[in-house]
Tab-separated table of C-alpha atoms and ligand atoms in Angstrom:
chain	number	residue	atom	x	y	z
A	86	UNK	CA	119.720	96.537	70.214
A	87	UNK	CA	116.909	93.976	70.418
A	88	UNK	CA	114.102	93.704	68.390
A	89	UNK	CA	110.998	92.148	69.057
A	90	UNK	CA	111.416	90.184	65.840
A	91	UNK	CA	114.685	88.590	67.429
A	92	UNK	CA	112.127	86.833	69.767
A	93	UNK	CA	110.261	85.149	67.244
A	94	UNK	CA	111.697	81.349	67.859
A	95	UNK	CA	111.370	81.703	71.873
A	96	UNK	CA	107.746	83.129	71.429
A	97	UNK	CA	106.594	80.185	69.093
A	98	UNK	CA	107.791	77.762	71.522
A	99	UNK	CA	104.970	78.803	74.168
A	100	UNK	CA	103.161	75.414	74.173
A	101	UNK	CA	100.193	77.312	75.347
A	102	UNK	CA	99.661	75.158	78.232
A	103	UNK	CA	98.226	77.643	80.486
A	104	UNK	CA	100.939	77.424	83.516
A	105	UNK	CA	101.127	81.582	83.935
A	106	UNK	CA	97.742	81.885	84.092
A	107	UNK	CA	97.360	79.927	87.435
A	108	UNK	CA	100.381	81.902	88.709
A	109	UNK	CA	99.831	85.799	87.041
A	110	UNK	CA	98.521	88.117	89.501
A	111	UNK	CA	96.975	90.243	86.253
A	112	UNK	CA	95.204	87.241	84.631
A	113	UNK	CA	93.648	86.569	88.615
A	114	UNK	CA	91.838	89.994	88.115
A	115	UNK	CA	90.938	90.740	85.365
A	116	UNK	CA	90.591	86.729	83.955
A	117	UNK	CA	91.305	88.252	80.507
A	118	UNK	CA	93.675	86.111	78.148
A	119	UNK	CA	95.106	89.318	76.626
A	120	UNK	CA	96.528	90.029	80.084
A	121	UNK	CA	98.982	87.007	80.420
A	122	UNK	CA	102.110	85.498	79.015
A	123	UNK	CA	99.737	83.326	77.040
A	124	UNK	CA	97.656	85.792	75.292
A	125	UNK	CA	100.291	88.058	74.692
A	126	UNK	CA	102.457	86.245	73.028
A	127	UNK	CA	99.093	85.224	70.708
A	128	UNK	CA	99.041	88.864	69.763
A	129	UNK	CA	102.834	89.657	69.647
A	130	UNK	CA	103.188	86.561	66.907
A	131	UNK	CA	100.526	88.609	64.842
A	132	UNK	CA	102.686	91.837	64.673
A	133	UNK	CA	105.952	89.836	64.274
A	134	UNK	CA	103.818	88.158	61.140
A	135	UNK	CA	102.883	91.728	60.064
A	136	UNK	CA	98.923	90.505	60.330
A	137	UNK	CA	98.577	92.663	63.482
A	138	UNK	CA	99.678	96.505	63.922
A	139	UNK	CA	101.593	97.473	67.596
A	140	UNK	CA	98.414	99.301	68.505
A	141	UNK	CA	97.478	101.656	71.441
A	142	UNK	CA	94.931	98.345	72.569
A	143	UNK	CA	97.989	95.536	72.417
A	144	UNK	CA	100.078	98.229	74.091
A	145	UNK	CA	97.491	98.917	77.185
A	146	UNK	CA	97.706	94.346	77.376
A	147	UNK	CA	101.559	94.688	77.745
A	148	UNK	CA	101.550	97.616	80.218
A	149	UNK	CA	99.355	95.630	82.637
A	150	UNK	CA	101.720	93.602	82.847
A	151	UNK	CA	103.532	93.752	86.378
A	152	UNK	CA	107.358	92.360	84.967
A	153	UNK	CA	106.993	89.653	87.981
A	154	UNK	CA	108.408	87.677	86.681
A	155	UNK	CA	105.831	84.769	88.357
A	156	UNK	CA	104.848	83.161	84.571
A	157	UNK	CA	108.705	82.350	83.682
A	158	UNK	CA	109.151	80.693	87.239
A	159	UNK	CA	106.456	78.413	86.012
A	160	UNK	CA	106.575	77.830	82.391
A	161	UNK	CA	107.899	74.635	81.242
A	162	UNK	CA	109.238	75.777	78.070
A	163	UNK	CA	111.758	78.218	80.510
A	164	UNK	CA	110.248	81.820	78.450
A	165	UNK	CA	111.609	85.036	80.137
A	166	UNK	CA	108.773	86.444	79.793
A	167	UNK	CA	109.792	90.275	81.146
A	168	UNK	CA	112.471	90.663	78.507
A	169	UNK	CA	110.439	89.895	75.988
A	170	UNK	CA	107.458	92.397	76.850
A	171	UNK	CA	109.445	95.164	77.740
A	172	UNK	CA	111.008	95.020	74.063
A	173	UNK	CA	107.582	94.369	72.323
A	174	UNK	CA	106.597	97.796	74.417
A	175	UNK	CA	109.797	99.263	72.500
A	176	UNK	CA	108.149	98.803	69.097
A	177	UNK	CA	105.207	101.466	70.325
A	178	UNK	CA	107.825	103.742	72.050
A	179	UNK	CA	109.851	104.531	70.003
A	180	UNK	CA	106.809	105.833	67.920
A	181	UNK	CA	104.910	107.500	70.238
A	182	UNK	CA	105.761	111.138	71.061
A	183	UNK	CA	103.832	111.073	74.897
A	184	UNK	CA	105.728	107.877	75.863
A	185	UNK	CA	109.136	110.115	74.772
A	186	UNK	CA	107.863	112.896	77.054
A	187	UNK	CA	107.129	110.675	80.165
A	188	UNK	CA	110.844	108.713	79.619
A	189	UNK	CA	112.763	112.149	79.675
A	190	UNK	CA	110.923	113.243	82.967
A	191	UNK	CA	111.482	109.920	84.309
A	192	UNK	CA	115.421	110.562	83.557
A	193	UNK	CA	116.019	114.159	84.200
A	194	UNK	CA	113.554	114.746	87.282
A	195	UNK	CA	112.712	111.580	88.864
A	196	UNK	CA	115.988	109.743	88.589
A	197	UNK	CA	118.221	112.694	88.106
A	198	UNK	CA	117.569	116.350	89.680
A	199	UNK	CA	115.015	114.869	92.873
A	200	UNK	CA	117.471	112.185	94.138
A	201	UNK	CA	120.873	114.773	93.444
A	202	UNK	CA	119.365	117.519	95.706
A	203	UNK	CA	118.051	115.065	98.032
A	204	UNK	CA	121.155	113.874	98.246
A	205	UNK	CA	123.438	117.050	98.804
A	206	UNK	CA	121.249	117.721	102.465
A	207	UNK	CA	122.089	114.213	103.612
A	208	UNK	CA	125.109	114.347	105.756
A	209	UNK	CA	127.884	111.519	104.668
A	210	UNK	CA	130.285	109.053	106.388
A	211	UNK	CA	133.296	108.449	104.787
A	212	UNK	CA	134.207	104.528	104.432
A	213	UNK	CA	137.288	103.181	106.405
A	214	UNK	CA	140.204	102.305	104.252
A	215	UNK	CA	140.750	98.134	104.479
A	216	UNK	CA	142.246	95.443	102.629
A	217	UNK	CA	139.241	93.891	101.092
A	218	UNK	CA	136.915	96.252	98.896
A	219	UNK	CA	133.885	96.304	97.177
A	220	UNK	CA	131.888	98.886	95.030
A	221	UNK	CA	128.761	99.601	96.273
A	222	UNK	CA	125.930	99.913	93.674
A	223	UNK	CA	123.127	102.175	95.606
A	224	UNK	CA	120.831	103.605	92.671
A	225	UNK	CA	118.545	105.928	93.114
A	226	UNK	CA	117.049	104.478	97.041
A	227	UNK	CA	120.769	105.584	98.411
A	228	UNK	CA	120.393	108.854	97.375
A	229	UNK	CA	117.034	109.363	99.604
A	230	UNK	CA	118.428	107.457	102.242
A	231	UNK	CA	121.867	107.590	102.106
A	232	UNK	CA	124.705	105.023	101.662
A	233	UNK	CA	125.872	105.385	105.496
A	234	UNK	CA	124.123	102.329	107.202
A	235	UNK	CA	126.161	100.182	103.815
A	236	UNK	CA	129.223	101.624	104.573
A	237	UNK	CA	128.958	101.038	108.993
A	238	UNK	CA	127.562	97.703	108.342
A	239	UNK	CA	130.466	96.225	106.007
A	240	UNK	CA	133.253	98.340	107.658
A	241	UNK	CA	132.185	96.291	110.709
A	242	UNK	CA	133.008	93.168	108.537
A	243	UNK	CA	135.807	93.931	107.284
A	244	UNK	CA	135.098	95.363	103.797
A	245	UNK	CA	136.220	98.819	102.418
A	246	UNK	CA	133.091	100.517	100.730
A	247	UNK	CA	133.563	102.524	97.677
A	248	UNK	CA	130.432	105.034	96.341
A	249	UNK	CA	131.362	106.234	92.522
A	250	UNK	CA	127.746	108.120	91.186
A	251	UNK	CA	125.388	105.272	90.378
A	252	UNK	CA	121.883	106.569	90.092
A	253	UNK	CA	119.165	104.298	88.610
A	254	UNK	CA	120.415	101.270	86.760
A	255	UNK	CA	117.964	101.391	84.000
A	256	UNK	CA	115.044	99.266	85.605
A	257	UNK	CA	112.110	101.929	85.201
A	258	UNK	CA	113.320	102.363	81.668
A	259	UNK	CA	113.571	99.239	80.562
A	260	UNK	CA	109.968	97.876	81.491
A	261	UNK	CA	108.020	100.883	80.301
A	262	UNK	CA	109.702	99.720	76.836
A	263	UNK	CA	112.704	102.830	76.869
A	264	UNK	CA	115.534	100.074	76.000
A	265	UNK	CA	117.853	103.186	74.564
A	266	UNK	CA	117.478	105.087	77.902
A	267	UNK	CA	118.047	102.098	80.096
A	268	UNK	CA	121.027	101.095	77.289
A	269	UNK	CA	122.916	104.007	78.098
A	270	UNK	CA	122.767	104.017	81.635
A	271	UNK	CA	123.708	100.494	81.818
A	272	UNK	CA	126.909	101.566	79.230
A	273	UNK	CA	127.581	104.280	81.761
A	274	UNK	CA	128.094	102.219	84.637
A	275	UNK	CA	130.047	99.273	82.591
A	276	UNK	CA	132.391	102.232	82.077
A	277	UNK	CA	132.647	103.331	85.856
A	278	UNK	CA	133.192	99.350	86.594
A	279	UNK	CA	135.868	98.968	84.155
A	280	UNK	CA	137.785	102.055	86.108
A	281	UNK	CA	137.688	100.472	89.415
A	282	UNK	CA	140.300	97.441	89.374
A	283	UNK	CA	137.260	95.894	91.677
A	284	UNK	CA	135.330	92.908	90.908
A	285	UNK	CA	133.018	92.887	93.402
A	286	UNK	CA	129.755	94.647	93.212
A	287	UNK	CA	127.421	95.298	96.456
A	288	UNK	CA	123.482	95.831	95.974
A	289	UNK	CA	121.547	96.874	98.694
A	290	UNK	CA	117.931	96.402	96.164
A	291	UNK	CA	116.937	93.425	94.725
A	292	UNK	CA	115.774	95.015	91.470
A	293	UNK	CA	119.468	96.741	90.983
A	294	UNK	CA	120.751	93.276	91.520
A	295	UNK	CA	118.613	91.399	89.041
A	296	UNK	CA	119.297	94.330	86.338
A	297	UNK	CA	122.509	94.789	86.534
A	298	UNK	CA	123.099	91.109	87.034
A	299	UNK	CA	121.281	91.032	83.272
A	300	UNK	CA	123.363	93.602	82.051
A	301	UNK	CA	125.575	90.366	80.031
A	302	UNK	CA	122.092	90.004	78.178
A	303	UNK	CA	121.679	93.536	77.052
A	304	UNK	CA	125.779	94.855	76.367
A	305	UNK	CA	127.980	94.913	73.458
A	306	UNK	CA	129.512	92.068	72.534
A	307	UNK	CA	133.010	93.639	73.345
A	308	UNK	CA	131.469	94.524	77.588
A	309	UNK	CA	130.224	90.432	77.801
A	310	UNK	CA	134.122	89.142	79.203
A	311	UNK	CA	134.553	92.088	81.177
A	312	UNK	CA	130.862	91.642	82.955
A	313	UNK	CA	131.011	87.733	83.081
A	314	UNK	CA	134.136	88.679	85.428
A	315	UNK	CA	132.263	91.062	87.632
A	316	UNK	CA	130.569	89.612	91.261
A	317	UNK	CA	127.356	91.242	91.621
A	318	UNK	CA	125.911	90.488	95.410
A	319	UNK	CA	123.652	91.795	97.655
A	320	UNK	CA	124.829	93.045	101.588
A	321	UNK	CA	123.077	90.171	102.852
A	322	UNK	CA	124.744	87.392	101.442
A	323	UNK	CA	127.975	89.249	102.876
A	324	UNK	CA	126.533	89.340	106.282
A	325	UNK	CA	125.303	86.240	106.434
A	326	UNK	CA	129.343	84.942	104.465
A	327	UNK	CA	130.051	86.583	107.897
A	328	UNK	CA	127.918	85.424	110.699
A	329	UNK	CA	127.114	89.240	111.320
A	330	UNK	CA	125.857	89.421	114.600
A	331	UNK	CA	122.539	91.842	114.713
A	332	UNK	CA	120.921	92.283	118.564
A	333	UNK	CA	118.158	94.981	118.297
A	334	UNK	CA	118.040	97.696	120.871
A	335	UNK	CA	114.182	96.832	121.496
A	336	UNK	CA	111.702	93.881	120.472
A	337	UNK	CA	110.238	94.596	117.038
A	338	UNK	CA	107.337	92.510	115.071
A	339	UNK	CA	107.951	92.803	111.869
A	340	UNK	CA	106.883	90.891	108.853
A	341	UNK	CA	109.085	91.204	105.438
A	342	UNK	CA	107.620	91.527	101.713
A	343	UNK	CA	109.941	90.204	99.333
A	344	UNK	CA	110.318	91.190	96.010
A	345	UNK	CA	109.746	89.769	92.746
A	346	UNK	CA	112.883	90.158	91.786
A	347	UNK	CA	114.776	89.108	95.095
A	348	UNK	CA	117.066	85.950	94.048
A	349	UNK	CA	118.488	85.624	97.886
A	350	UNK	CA	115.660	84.976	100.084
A	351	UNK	CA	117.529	82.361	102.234
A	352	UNK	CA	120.181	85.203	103.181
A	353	UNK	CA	117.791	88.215	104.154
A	354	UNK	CA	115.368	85.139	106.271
A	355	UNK	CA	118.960	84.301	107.546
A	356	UNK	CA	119.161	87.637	109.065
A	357	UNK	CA	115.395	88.314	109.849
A	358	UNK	CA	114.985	85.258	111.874
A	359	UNK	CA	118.727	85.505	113.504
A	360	UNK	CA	119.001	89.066	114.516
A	361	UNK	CA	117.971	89.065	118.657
A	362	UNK	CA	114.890	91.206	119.348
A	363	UNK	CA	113.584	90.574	115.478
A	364	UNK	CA	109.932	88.846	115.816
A	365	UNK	CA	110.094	87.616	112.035
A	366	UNK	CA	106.425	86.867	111.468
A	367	UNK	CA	106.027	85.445	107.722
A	368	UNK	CA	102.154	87.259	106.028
A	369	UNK	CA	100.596	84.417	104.097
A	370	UNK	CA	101.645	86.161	100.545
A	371	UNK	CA	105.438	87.583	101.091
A	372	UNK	CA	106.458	86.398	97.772
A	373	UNK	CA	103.541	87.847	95.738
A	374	UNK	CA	104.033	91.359	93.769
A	375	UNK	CA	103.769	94.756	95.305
A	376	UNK	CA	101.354	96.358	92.423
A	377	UNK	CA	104.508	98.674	92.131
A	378	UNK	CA	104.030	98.434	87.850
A	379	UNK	CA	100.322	99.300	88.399
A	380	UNK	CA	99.849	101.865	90.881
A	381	UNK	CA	100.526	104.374	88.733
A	382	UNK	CA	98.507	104.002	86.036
A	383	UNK	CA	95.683	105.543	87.731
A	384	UNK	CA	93.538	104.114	84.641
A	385	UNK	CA	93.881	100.999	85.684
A	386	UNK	CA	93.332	101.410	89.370
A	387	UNK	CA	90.091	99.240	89.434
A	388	UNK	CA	92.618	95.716	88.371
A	389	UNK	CA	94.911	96.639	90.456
A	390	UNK	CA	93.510	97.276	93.566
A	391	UNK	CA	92.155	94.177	93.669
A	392	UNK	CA	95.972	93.191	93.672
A	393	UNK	CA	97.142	95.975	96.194
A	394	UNK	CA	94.229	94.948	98.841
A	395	UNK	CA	94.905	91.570	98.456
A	396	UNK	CA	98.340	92.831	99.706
A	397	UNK	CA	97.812	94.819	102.311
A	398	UNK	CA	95.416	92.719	103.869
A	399	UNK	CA	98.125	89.895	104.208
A	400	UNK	CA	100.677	92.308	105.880
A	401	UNK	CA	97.943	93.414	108.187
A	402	UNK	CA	97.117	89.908	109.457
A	403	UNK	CA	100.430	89.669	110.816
A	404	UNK	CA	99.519	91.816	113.585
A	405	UNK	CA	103.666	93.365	112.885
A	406	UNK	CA	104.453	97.305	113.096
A	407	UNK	CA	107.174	97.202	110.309
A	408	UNK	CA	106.800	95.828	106.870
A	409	UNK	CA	109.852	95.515	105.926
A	410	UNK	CA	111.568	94.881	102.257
A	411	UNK	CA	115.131	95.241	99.941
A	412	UNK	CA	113.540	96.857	96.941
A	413	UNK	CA	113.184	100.668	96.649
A	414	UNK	CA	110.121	100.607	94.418
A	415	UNK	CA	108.351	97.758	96.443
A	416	UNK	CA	108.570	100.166	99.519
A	417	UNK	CA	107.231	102.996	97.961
A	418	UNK	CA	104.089	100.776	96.532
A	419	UNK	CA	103.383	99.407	99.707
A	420	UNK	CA	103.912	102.855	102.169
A	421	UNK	CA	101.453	103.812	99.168
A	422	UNK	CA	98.586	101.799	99.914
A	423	UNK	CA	99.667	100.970	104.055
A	424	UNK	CA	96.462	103.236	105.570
A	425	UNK	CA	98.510	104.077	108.227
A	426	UNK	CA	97.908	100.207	108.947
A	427	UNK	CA	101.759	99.637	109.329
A	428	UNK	CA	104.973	100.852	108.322
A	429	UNK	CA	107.058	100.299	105.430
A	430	UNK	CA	110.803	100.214	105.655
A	431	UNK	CA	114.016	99.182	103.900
A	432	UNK	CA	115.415	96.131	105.926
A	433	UNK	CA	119.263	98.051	105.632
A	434	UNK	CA	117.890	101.039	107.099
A	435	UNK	CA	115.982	99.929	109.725
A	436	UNK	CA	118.910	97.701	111.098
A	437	UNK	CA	121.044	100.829	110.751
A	438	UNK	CA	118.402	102.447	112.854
A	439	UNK	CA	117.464	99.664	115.280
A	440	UNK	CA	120.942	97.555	115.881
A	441	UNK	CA	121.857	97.791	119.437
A	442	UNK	CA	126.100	98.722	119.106
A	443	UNK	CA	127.420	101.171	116.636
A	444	UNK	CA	127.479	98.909	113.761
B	109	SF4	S1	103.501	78.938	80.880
B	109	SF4	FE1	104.928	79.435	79.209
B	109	SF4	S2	104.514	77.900	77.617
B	109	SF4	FE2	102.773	77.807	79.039
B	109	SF4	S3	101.253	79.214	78.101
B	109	SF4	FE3	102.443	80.436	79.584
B	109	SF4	S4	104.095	81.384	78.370
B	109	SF4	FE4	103.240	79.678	77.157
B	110	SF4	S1	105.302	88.916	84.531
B	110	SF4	FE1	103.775	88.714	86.200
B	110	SF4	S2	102.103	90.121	85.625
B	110	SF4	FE2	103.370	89.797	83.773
B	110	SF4	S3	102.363	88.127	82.652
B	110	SF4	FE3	103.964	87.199	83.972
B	110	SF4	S4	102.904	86.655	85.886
B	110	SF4	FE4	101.576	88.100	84.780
């Protein structure tokens, strides 16, 4: 496992040039150094040196962080910026007896009993057998929602779906600083993979994608060949691989939010702005983060408000009904804050809901 001490050379080579401050939406309210890449990797150098201690205070910094990811886009010297935080928060976890308490709800409630009887009342298709196959990766959004719309849409292309029992792949672990927990759920799943003879992985979430795309990082050397093999892709670049063509029962306005960690933009405006009866109408801010790390820290509601309004106010200028986004945890931050102002839905499910012909 990764320490924050294994960091040490890509942490001194922040030049300190101030990039991720003119991008970070936590350094924009608060204007406190200690909130940014910058500042925090000032402080993290001083507990790797032993001159500083991994106190409650650094630890509050690194939590207020939102994982955007925005900094690394920007910084010259090419720091990933998430990884590193979410391991430096691993140095107070694994101390700290509260931060033990909140991981094991997190895994045996929120990710594990909710989602399973949630689940059981949902009625299920069964996939049609066909030549080509992929595995579908849902994680915890397809057991609230289902995996049905997956398996109509890429039956309709062509593609056999198969559903073995993914639940969360580690993301809500790994950046509250829980690296064991999200460790062995990502060793779970590389064990699932390897019993499929299938190489090709389907997301429907841009954060599943993203972490289980950076599984390679975080495995045992003896998983990295088998991974590097895998083909981990998300429903839209198939659709758009296969000129899908989406006519909405009704005209819709929508506008989309996309997610911080949404690689694939080009494919999901592929199918926003090509799908008859889809008014695609772009809010000034699409790309900018959710608040989803924030919102429940109800300590810190005064920062990120200022974030989250910020937000809403740019979906609301777009005059659309539907918000719509590929991220489970983006969705639930912004039906969170909507004011009944719009509404918030997963882009798979509301084609599922809204396409014209049974897909
Ligand atoms: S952009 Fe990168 S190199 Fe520049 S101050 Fe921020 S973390 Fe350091
Ligand atoms: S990941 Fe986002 S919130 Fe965190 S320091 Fe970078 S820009 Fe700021």
């Amino acid at each position: 496992m990764k320490e924050l001490k294994d960091f040490k050379e890509e942490i001194h080579n922040c030049s300190k040039c101030g990039m991720c401050q003119s991008v970070c939406p936590v350094y924009k309210a608060t204007g406190s150094d200690c909130a940014v890449s910058k500042g925090q990797f000032i402080m993290l150098k001083g507990v790797i040196n032993g001159d500083l201690k991994m106190t409650k205070t650094i630890n509050r910094y690194l939590s207020l962080c939102l994982k955007c990811g925005k900094c690394s886009e920007y910084c010259p010297s090419g720091i990933d910026v998430v990884d590193i935080i979410s391991v430096a928060k691993y140095e107070y976890f694994k101390t700290h007896f509260l931060e033990k308490i909140i991981s094991l709800i997190q895994k045996y409630v929120v990710f594990g009993l909710f989602p399973h009887l949630i689940s059981f009342f949902r009625p299920k298709i069964k996939s049609k057998k066909l030549d080509k196959k992929v595995i579908y990766f849902g994680g915890c959004s397809s057991k609230y929602t289902g995996n049905n719309s997956v398996i109509k849409l890429l039956n309709n292309i062509g593609i056999e779906v198969i559903t073995p029992d993914f639940t969360c792949c580690g993301i809500p672990f790994f950046v509250r600083g829980d690296i064991k927990n999200f460790q062995d759920y990502m060793n779970k799943y590389i064990k699932i993979l390897k019993h499929y003879d299938i190489k090709e992985v389907v997301t429907t979430c841009a954060s599943c994608e993203k972490t289980i795309k950076d599984y390679i990082k975080w495995c045992e050397e003896k998983d990295k060949e088998f991974l590097s093999g895998v083909n981990v892709r998300n429903i839209f670049e198939y659709l758009r691989e296969n000129n899908a063509k989406l006519r909405l029962k009704k005209p819709v306005k929508v506008t989309y939010h996309r997610p911080c960690n949404q690689s694939n933009f080009d494919d999901i405006k592929y199918i926003l702005t090509s799908t008859e009866n889809l008014e695609y109408i772009e809010a000034d801010n699409y790309d900018k983060c959710c608040g989803l790390n924030g919102i429940f820290k109800p300590k810190e509601y005064p920062i990120i408000s200022k974030i989250t309004n910020f937000k809403r106010n740019s979906i609301i200028s777009t005059g659309a009904k539907y918000v719509l986004t590929s991220c489970f945890g983006c969705e639930i931050a912004l039906n969170s804050y909507s004011l009944w102002k719009y509404k918030t839905k997963n882009l798979i499910e509301f084609l599922a809901e809204n396409l014209e012909s049974s897909i």
